[in-house]
Coordinates of C-alpha atoms and ligand atoms in Angstrom, one line a residue:
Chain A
X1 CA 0.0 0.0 0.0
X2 CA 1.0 3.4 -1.0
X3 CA 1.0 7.0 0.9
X4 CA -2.0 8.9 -0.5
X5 CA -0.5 11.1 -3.0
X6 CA 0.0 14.9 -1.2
X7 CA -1.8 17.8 -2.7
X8 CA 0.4 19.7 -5.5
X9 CA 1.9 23.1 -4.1
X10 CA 0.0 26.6 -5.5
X11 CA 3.4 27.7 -7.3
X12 CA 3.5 25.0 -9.6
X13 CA 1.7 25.1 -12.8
X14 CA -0.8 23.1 -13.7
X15 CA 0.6 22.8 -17.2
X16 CA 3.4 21.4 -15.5
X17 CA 1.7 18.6 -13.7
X18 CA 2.9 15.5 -15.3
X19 CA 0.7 12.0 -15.6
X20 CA 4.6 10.4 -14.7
X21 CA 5.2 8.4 -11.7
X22 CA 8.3 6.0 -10.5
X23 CA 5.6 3.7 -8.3
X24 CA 2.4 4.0 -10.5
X25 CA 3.0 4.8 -14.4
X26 CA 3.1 2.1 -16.7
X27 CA 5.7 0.1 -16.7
X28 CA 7.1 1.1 -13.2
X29 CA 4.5 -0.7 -11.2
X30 CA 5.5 -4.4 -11.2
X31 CA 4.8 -5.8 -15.1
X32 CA 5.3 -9.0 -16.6
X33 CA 8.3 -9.3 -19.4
X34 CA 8.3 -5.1 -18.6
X35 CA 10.8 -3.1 -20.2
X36 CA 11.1 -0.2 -17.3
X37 CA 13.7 1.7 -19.1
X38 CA 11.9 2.2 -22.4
X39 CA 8.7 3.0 -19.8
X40 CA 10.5 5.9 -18.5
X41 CA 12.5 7.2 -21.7
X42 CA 9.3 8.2 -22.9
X43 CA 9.7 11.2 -21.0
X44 CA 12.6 12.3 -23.0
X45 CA 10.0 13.3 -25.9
X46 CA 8.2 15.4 -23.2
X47 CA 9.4 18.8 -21.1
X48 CA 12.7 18.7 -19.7
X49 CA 11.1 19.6 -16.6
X50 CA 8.1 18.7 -15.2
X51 CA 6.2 18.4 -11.8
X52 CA 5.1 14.3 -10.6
X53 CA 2.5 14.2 -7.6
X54 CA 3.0 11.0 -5.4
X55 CA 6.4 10.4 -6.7
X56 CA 8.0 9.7 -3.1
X57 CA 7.3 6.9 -0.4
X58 CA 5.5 8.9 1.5
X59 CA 3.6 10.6 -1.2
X60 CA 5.3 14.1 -1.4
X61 CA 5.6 15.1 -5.1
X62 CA 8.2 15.7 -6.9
X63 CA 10.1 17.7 -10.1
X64 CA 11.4 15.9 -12.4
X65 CA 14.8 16.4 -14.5
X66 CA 14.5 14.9 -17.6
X67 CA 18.0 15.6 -19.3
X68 CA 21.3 14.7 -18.9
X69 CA 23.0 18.5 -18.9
X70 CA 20.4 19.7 -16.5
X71 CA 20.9 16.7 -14.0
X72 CA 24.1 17.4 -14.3
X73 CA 23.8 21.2 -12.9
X74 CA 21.9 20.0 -10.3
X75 CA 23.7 17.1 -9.0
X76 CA 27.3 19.3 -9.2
X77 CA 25.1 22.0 -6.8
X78 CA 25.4 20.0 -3.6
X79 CA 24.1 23.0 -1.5
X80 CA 22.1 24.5 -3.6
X81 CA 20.1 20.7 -4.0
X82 CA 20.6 19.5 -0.8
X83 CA 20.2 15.2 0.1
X84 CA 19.6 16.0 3.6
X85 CA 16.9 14.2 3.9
X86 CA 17.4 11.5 6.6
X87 CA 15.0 9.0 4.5
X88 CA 15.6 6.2 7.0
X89 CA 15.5 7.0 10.0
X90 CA 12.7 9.1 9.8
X91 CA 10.6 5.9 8.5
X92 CA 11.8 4.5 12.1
X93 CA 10.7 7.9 14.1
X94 CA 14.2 8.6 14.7
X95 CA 16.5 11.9 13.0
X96 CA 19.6 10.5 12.0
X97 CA 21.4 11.2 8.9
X98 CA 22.9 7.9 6.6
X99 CA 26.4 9.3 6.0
X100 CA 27.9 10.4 3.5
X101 CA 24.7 10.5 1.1
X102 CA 22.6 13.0 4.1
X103 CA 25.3 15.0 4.5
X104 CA 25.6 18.1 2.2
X105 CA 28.7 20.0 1.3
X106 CA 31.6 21.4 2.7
X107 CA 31.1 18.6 5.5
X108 CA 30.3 16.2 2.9
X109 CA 34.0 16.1 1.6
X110 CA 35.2 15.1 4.6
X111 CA 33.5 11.8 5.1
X112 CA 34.3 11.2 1.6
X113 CA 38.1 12.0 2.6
X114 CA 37.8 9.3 5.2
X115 CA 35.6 6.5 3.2
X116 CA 37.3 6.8 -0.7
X117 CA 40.3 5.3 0.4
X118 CA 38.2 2.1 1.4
X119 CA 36.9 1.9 -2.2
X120 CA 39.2 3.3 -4.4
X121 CA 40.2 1.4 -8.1
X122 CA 43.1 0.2 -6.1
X123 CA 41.4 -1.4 -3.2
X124 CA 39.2 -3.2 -5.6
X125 CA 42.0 -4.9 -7.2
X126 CA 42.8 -6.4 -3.7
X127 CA 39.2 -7.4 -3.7
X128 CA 39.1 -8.7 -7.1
X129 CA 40.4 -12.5 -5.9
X130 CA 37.5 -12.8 -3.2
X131 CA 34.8 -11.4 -5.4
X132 CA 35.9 -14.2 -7.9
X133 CA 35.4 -16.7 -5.5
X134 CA 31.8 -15.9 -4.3
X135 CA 30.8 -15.9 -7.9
X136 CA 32.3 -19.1 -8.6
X137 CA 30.9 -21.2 -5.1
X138 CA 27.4 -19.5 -6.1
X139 CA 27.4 -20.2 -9.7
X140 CA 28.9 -24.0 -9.2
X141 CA 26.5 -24.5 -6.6
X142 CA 24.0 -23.3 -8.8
X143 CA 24.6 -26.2 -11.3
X144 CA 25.1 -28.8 -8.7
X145 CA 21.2 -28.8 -8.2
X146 CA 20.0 -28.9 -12.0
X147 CA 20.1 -26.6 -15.7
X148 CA 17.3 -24.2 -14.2
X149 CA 17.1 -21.4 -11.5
X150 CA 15.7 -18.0 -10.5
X151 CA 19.0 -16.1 -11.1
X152 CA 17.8 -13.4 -8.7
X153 CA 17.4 -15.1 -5.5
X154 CA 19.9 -17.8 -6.5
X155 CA 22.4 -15.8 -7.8
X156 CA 22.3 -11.7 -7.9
X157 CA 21.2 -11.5 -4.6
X158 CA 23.6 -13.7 -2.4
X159 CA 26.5 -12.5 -4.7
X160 CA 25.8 -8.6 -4.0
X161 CA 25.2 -9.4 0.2
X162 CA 28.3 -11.6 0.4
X163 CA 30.5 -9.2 -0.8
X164 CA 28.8 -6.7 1.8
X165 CA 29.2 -9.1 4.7
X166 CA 33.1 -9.6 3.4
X167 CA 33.4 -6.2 3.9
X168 CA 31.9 -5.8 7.1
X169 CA 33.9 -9.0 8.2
X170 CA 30.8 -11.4 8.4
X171 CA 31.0 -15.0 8.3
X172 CA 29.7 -16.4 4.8
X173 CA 27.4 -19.0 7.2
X174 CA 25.4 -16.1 8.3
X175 CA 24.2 -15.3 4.1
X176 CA 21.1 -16.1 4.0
X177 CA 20.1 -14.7 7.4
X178 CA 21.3 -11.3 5.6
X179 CA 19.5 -12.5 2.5
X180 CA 16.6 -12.6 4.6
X181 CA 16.8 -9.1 6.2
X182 CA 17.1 -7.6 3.3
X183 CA 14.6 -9.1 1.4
X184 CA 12.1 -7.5 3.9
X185 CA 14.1 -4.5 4.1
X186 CA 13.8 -3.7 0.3
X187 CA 11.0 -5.5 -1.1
X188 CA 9.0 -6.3 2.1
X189 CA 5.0 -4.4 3.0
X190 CA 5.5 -1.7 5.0
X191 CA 5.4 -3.4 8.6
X192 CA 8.8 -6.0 7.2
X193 CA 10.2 -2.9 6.3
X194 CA 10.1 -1.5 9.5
X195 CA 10.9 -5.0 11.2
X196 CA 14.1 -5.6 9.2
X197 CA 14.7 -2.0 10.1
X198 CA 15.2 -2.5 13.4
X199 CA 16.7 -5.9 13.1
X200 CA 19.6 -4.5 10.9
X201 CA 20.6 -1.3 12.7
X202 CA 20.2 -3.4 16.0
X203 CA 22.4 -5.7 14.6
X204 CA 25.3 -2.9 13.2
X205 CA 25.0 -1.3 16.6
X206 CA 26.0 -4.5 18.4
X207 CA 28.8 -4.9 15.7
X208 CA 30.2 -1.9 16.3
X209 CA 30.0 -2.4 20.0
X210 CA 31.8 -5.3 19.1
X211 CA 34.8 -3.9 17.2
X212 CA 35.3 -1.1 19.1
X213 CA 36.1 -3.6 22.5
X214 CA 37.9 -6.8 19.8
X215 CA 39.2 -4.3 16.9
X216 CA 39.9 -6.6 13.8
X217 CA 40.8 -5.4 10.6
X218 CA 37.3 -4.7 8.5
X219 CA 35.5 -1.8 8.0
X220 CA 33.3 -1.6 11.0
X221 CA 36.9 -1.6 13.3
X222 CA 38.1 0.9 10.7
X223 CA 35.5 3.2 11.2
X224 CA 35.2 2.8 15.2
X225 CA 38.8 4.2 15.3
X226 CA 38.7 6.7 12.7
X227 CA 38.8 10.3 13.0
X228 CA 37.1 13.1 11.8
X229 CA 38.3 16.9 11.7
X230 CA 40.4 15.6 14.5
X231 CA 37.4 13.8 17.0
X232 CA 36.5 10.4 17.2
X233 CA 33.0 9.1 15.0
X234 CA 29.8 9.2 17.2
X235 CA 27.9 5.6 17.5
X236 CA 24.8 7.3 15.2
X237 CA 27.6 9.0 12.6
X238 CA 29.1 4.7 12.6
X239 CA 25.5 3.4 12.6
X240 CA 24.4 6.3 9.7
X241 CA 27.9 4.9 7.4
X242 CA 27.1 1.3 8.0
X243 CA 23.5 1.5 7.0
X244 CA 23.9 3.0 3.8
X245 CA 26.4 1.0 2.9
X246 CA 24.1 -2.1 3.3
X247 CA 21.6 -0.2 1.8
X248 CA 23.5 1.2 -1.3
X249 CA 24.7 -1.8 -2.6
X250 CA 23.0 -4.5 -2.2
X251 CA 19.8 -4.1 -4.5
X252 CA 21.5 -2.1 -7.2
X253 CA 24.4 -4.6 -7.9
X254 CA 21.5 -7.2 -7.8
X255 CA 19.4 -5.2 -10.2
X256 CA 22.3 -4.4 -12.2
X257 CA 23.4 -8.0 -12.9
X258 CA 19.9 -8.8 -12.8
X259 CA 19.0 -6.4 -15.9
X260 CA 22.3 -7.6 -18.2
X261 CA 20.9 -11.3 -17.9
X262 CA 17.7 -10.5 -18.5
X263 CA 18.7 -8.5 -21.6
X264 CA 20.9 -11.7 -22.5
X265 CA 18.7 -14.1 -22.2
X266 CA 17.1 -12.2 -24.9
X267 CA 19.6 -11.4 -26.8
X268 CA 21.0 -15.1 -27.9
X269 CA 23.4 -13.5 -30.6
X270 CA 25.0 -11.1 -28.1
X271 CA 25.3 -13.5 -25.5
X272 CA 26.8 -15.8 -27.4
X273 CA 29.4 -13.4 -28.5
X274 CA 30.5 -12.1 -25.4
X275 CA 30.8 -15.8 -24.0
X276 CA 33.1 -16.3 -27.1
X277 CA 34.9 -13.0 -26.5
X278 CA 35.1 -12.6 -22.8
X279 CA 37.5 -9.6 -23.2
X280 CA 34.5 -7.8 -24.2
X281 CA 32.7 -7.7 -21.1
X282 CA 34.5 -5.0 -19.5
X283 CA 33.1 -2.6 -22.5
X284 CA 29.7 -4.4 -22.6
X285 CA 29.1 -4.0 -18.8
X286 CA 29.6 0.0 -19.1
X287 CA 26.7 0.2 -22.2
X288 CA 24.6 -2.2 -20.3
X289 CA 24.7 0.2 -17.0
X290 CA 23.9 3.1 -19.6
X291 CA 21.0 1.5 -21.1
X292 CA 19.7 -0.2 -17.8
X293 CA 20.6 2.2 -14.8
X294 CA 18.1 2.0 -11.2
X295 CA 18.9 5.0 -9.2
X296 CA 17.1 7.8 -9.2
X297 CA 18.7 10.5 -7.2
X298 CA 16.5 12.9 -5.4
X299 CA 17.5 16.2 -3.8
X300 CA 15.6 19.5 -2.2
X301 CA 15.8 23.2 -3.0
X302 CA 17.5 25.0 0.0
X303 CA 16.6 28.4 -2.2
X304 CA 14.4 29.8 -4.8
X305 CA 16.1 28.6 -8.2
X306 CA 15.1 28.5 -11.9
X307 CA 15.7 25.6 -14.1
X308 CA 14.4 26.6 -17.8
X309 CA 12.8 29.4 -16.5
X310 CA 10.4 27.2 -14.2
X311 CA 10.5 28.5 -10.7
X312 CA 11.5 25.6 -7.8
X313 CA 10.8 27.1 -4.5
X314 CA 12.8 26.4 -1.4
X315 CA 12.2 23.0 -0.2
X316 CA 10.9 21.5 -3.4
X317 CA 12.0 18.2 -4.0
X318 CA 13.8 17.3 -7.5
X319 CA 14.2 13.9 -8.6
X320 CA 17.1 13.3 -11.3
X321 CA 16.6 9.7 -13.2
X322 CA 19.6 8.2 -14.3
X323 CA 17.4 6.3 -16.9
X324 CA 16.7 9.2 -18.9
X325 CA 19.7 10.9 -18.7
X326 CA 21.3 8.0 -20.0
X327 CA 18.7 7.6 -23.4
X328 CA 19.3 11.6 -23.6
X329 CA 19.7 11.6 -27.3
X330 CA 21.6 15.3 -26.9
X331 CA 24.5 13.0 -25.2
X332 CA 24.4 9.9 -27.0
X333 CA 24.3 8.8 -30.4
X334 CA 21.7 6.2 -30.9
X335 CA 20.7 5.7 -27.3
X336 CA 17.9 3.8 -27.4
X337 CA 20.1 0.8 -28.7
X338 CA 22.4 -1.5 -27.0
X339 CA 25.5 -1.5 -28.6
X340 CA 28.1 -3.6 -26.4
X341 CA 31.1 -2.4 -27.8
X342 CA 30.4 1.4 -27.1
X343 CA 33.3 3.6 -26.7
X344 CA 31.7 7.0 -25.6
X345 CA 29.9 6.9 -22.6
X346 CA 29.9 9.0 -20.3
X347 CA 26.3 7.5 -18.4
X348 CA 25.4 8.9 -15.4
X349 CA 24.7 5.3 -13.9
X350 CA 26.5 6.0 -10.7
X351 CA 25.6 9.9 -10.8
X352 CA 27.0 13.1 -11.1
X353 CA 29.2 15.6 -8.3
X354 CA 29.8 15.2 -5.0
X355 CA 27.7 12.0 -4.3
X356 CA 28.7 9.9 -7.2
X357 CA 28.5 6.5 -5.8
X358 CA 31.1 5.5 -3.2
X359 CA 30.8 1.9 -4.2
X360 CA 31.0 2.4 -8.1
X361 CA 34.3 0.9 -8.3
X362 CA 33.3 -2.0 -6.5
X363 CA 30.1 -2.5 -8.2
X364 CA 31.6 -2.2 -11.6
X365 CA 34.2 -5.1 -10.8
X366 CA 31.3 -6.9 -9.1
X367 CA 29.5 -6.7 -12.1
X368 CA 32.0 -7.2 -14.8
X369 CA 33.4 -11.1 -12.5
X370 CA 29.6 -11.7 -11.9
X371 CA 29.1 -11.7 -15.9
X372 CA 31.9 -13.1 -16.9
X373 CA 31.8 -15.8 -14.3
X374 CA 28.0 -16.7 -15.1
X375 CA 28.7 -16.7 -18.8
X376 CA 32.4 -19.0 -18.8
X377 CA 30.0 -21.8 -16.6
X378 CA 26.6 -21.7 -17.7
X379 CA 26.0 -22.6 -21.3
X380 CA 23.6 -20.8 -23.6
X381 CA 20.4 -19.6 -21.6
X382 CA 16.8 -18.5 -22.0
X383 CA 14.0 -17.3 -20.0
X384 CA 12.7 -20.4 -18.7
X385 CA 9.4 -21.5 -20.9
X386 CA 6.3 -20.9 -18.8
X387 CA 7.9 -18.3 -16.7
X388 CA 7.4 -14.9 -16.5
X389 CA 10.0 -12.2 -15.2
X390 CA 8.1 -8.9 -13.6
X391 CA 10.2 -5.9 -13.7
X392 CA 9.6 -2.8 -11.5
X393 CA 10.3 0.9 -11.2
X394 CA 10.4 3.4 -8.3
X395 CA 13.7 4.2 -6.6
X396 CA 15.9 1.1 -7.6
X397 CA 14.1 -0.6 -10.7
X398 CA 14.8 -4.1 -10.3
X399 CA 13.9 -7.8 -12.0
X400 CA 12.1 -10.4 -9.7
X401 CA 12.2 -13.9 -10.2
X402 CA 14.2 -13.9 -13.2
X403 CA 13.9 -18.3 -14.3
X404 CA 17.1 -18.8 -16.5
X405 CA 16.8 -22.6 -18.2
X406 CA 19.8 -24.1 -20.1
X407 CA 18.4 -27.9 -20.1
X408 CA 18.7 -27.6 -23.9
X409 CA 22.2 -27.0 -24.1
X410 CA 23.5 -29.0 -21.1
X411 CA 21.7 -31.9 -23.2
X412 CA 24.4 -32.0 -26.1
Chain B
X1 CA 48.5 17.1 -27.4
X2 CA 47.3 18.2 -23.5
X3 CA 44.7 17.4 -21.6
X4 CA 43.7 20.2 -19.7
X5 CA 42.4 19.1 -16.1
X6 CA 39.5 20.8 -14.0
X7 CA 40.4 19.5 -10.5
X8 CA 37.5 21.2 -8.9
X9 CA 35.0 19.8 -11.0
X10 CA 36.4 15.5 -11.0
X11 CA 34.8 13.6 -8.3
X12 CA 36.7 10.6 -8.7
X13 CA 34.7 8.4 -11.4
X14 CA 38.3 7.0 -12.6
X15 CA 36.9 6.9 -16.0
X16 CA 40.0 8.4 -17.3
X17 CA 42.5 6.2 -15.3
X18 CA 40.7 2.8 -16.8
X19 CA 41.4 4.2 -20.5
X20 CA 45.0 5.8 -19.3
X21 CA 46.3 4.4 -16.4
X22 CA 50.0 5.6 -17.2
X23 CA 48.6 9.6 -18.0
X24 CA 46.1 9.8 -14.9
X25 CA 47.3 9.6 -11.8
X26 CA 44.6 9.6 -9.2
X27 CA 45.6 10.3 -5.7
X28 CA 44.7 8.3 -2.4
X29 CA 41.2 9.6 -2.2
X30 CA 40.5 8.8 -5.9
X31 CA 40.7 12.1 -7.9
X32 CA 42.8 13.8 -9.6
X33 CA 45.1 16.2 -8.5
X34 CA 45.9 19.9 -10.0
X35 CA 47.8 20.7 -13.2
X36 CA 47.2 19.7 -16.9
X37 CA 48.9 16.2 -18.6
X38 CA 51.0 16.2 -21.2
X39 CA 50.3 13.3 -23.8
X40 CA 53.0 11.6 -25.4
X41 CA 51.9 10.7 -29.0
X42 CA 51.7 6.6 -28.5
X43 CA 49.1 7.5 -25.6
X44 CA 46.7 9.8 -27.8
X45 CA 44.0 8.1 -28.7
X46 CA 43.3 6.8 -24.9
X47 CA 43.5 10.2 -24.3
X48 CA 40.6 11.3 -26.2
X49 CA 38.8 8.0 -24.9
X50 CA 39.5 9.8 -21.3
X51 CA 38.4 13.1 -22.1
X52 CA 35.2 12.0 -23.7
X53 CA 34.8 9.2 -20.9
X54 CA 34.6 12.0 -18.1
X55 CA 30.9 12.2 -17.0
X56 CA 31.6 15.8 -15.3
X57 CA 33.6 17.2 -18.3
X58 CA 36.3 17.6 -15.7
X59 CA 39.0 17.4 -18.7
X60 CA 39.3 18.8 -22.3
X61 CA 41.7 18.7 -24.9
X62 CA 44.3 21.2 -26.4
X63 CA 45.8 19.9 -29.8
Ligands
LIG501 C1 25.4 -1.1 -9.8 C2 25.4 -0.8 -8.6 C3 25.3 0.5 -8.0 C4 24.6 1.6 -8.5 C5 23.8 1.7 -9.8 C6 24.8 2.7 -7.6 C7 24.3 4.0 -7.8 C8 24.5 5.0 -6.9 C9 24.0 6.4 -7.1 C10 23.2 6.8 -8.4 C11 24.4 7.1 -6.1 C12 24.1 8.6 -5.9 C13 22.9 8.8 -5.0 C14 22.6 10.2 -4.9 O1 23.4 11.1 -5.2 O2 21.5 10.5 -4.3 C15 25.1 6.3 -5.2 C16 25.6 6.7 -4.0 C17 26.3 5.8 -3.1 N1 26.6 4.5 -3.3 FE1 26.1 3.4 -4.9 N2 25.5 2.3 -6.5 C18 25.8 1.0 -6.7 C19 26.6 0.1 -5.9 C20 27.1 0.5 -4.7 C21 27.9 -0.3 -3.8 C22 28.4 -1.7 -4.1 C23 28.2 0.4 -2.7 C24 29.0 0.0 -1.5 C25 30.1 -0.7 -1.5 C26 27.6 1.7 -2.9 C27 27.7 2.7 -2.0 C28 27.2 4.0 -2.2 C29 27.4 5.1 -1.2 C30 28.0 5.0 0.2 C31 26.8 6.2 -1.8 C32 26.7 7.6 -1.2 C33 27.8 8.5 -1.6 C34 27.7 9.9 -1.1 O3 26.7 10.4 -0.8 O4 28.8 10.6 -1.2 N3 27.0 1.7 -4.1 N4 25.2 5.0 -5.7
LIG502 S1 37.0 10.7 -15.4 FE1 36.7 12.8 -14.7 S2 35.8 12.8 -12.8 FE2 36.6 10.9 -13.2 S3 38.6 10.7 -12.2 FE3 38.9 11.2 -14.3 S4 38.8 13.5 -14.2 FE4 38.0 12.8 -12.4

């Protein structure tokens, strides 16, 4: 059940009140074989901006920023379009910021100061070897039981949460009680939500607790001694870190992954060819995160501010797709087709300015093993016959219970 | 052939260090630091794959 859509402010226009909605246009509630990101490039043939009532959680409208140049201005303008918006603990009753994506600039740079390092390109390589594994043990394990499975649940999901509980220096045993939680956290009604909620910060509190008495060398001990403009991290400033960082990359590297197969499993040609060519995975994972981003950044006025001449008042919210941007024909040639061996591309996937994505060099290498692993071990694979995959929109578009089948092949 | 570097503006995407490893050096925190890059003529065309790989048009190019 949704929040009842709020009323739309008196300064907007009504000529500027748009049918568009991530939760409840076509082809963002959940639809069966759905193809979310041409549902939502449909707006690139309308205004660049434009006003969507309902188009939160909890039913506050929203503008909408249709094109790549303009997102761009908005998302470089971290305090001007501020993401203070403590989204999560607010659901909870509580007023606590997740850090560093709450947290507007100057302070902003700071936490990023102390986090980057964590994931830089050169930490990732370190990574690269345990990432490898987890995809292998998943994928093997995977083909141990039989030639079909729901990729997302079997695969996407467990991959993207064990490299989350590697970071946070979890067991692997303890996978599917994370599985679980976050299950309910992100695609749970609204009283699982809340449930897992409490569960999950409960349980990175005791963590923390943990690490700060029996330090260790992960991130949650990392963080417990850390330092920031020369003081020691609060417990809510380690809680607000370690819940977006659950948050922020678990359903997206799913979705992400998720997405590609689903694309490949449609695309037989293509998929053959980059099983052939493996070396071409690197390139194809980049167009596919152009042509099938999830995030949506959202961000509110601190000031009056004009964006094509339409006023924003202080405290509008603005919501900046990553799918249109990407489709933005002004920024790439042909952008409505897939073309794996794209050299320009500069997509917006991971988002633009201050808050581009912490975790984007992890996710791409996450991405890039999870592909090639699935593609060097599973043979030639189709949407299992009978099935249907439902695809969704709203905040983090996603695939649910994506049946792969390669019986036929495995046969020969 | 230069690229000319807008520190203020990279946030550390590292698009231009995947086609250019050798021309881009980011540093710890994952940008780049100050001061345009000279680009010796074997390096060129990753060059131009950096510059147009940059999603906040941090670099351009002088020929
Ligand atoms: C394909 C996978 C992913 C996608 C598409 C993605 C996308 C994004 C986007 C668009 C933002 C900006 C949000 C905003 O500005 O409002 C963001 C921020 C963030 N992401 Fe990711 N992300 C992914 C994976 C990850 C992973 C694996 C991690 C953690 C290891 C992560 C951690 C973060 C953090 C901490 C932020 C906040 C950064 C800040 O505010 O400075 N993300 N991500
Ligand atoms: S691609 Fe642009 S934003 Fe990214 S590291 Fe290079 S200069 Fe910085």
């Amino acid at each position: 059940m949704r929040a009842v859509a709020h009323p739309i402010p008196d300064h907007v226009p009504e000529t500027l009140v748009g049918q568009f909605n991530l939760f409840t246009a076509p082809g963002m509630t959940p639809t069966p074989m759905g193809d979310p990101h041409a549902a939502i490039g449909m707006l690139l043939s309308g205004p660049p901006i434009f006003f969507a009532p309902g188009n939160t959680r909890n039913g506050e409208g929203t503008w909408v920023v249709v094109r790549a140049e303009d997102q761009r201005h908005v998302l470089q303008d971290g305090v001007t379009f501020s993401s203070n918006r403590n989204i999560f603990s607010s659901a909870l009753g509580e007023d606590w910021p997740m850090i560093p994506l709450e947290i507007d600039p100057p302070a902003h740079g700071h936490w990023r100061s102390l986090l980057n390092p964590l994931l830089s390109p050169r930490r990732v390589m370190h990574l690269e070897p345990i990432v490898r594994q987890r995809a292998v043990d998943l994928i093997e394990g995977i083909k141990a039981k039989g030639t079909s499975c729901d990729v997302m649940q079997d695969f996407c999901f467990p991959f993207a949460v064990s490299i989350f509980l590697q970071f946070l220096g979890i067991g692997w045993e303890r996978l599917h009680e994370f599985v679980d939680w976050a299950n309910d956290l992100l695609h749970g009604t609204p009283a699982e939500r809340t449930a897992a909620a409490h569960t999950i910060v409960a349980f990175l509190d005791d963590l923390r607790d943990l690490r700060r008495q029996e330090p260790t060398d992960d991130f949650m001990t990392f963080v417990t001694q850390a330092e920031i403009e020369g003081r020691p991290l609060t417990d809510l400033e380690v809680r607000g870190m370690a819940v977006l960082l659950f948050i922020a990359g678990l359903d997206t590297v799913a979705a992400a992954i998720g997405f590609d197969l689903y694309y490949l499993a449609q695309n037989i040609e293509q998929q053959n060819s980059l099983r052939a060519e493996p070396d071409r995975i690197l390139l194809a994972a980049e167009e596919m995160l152009r042509a099938f981003p999830t995030v949506t950044p959202v961000r509110r006025a601190t000031r009056d501010v004009e964006i094509h001449s339409v006023l924003i008042r202080a405290g509008d919210l603005i919501a900046c797709p990553s799918m249109t941007a990407n489709r933005d024909p002004k920024e790439f040639s042909d952008p409505d087709q897939i073309i794996l061996d794209r050299e320009d591309n500069r997509h917006v996937a991971f988002a633009y300015g201050p808050h581009r994505c912490l975790g984007s060099h992890l996710a791409r290498r996450e991405i890039v093993i999870g592909l090639e692993e699935w593609l060097a071990r599973i043979p030639e694979f189709h949407i299992k016959s009978g099935s249907t995959p439902m695809t969704h929109g709203g905040f983090v578009f996603g695939v649910e219970n994506l049946m792969l089948d390669w019986s036929a092949k495995e046969a020969n | 052939m230069r690229v000319k570097v807008d520190a203020s503006k990279c946030q550390g995407h590292a698009r231009c260090w995947t086609w250019a490893p050798n021309l881009f050096h980011l540093n710890d925190e994952g940008y780049l630091d100050p001061g345009d890059i000279d680009v010796p003529e074997n390096e060129e065309l990753n060059a131009r794959r950096a510059v147009k790989g940059c999603p906040e048009r941090a670099l351009t190019l002088e020929e």
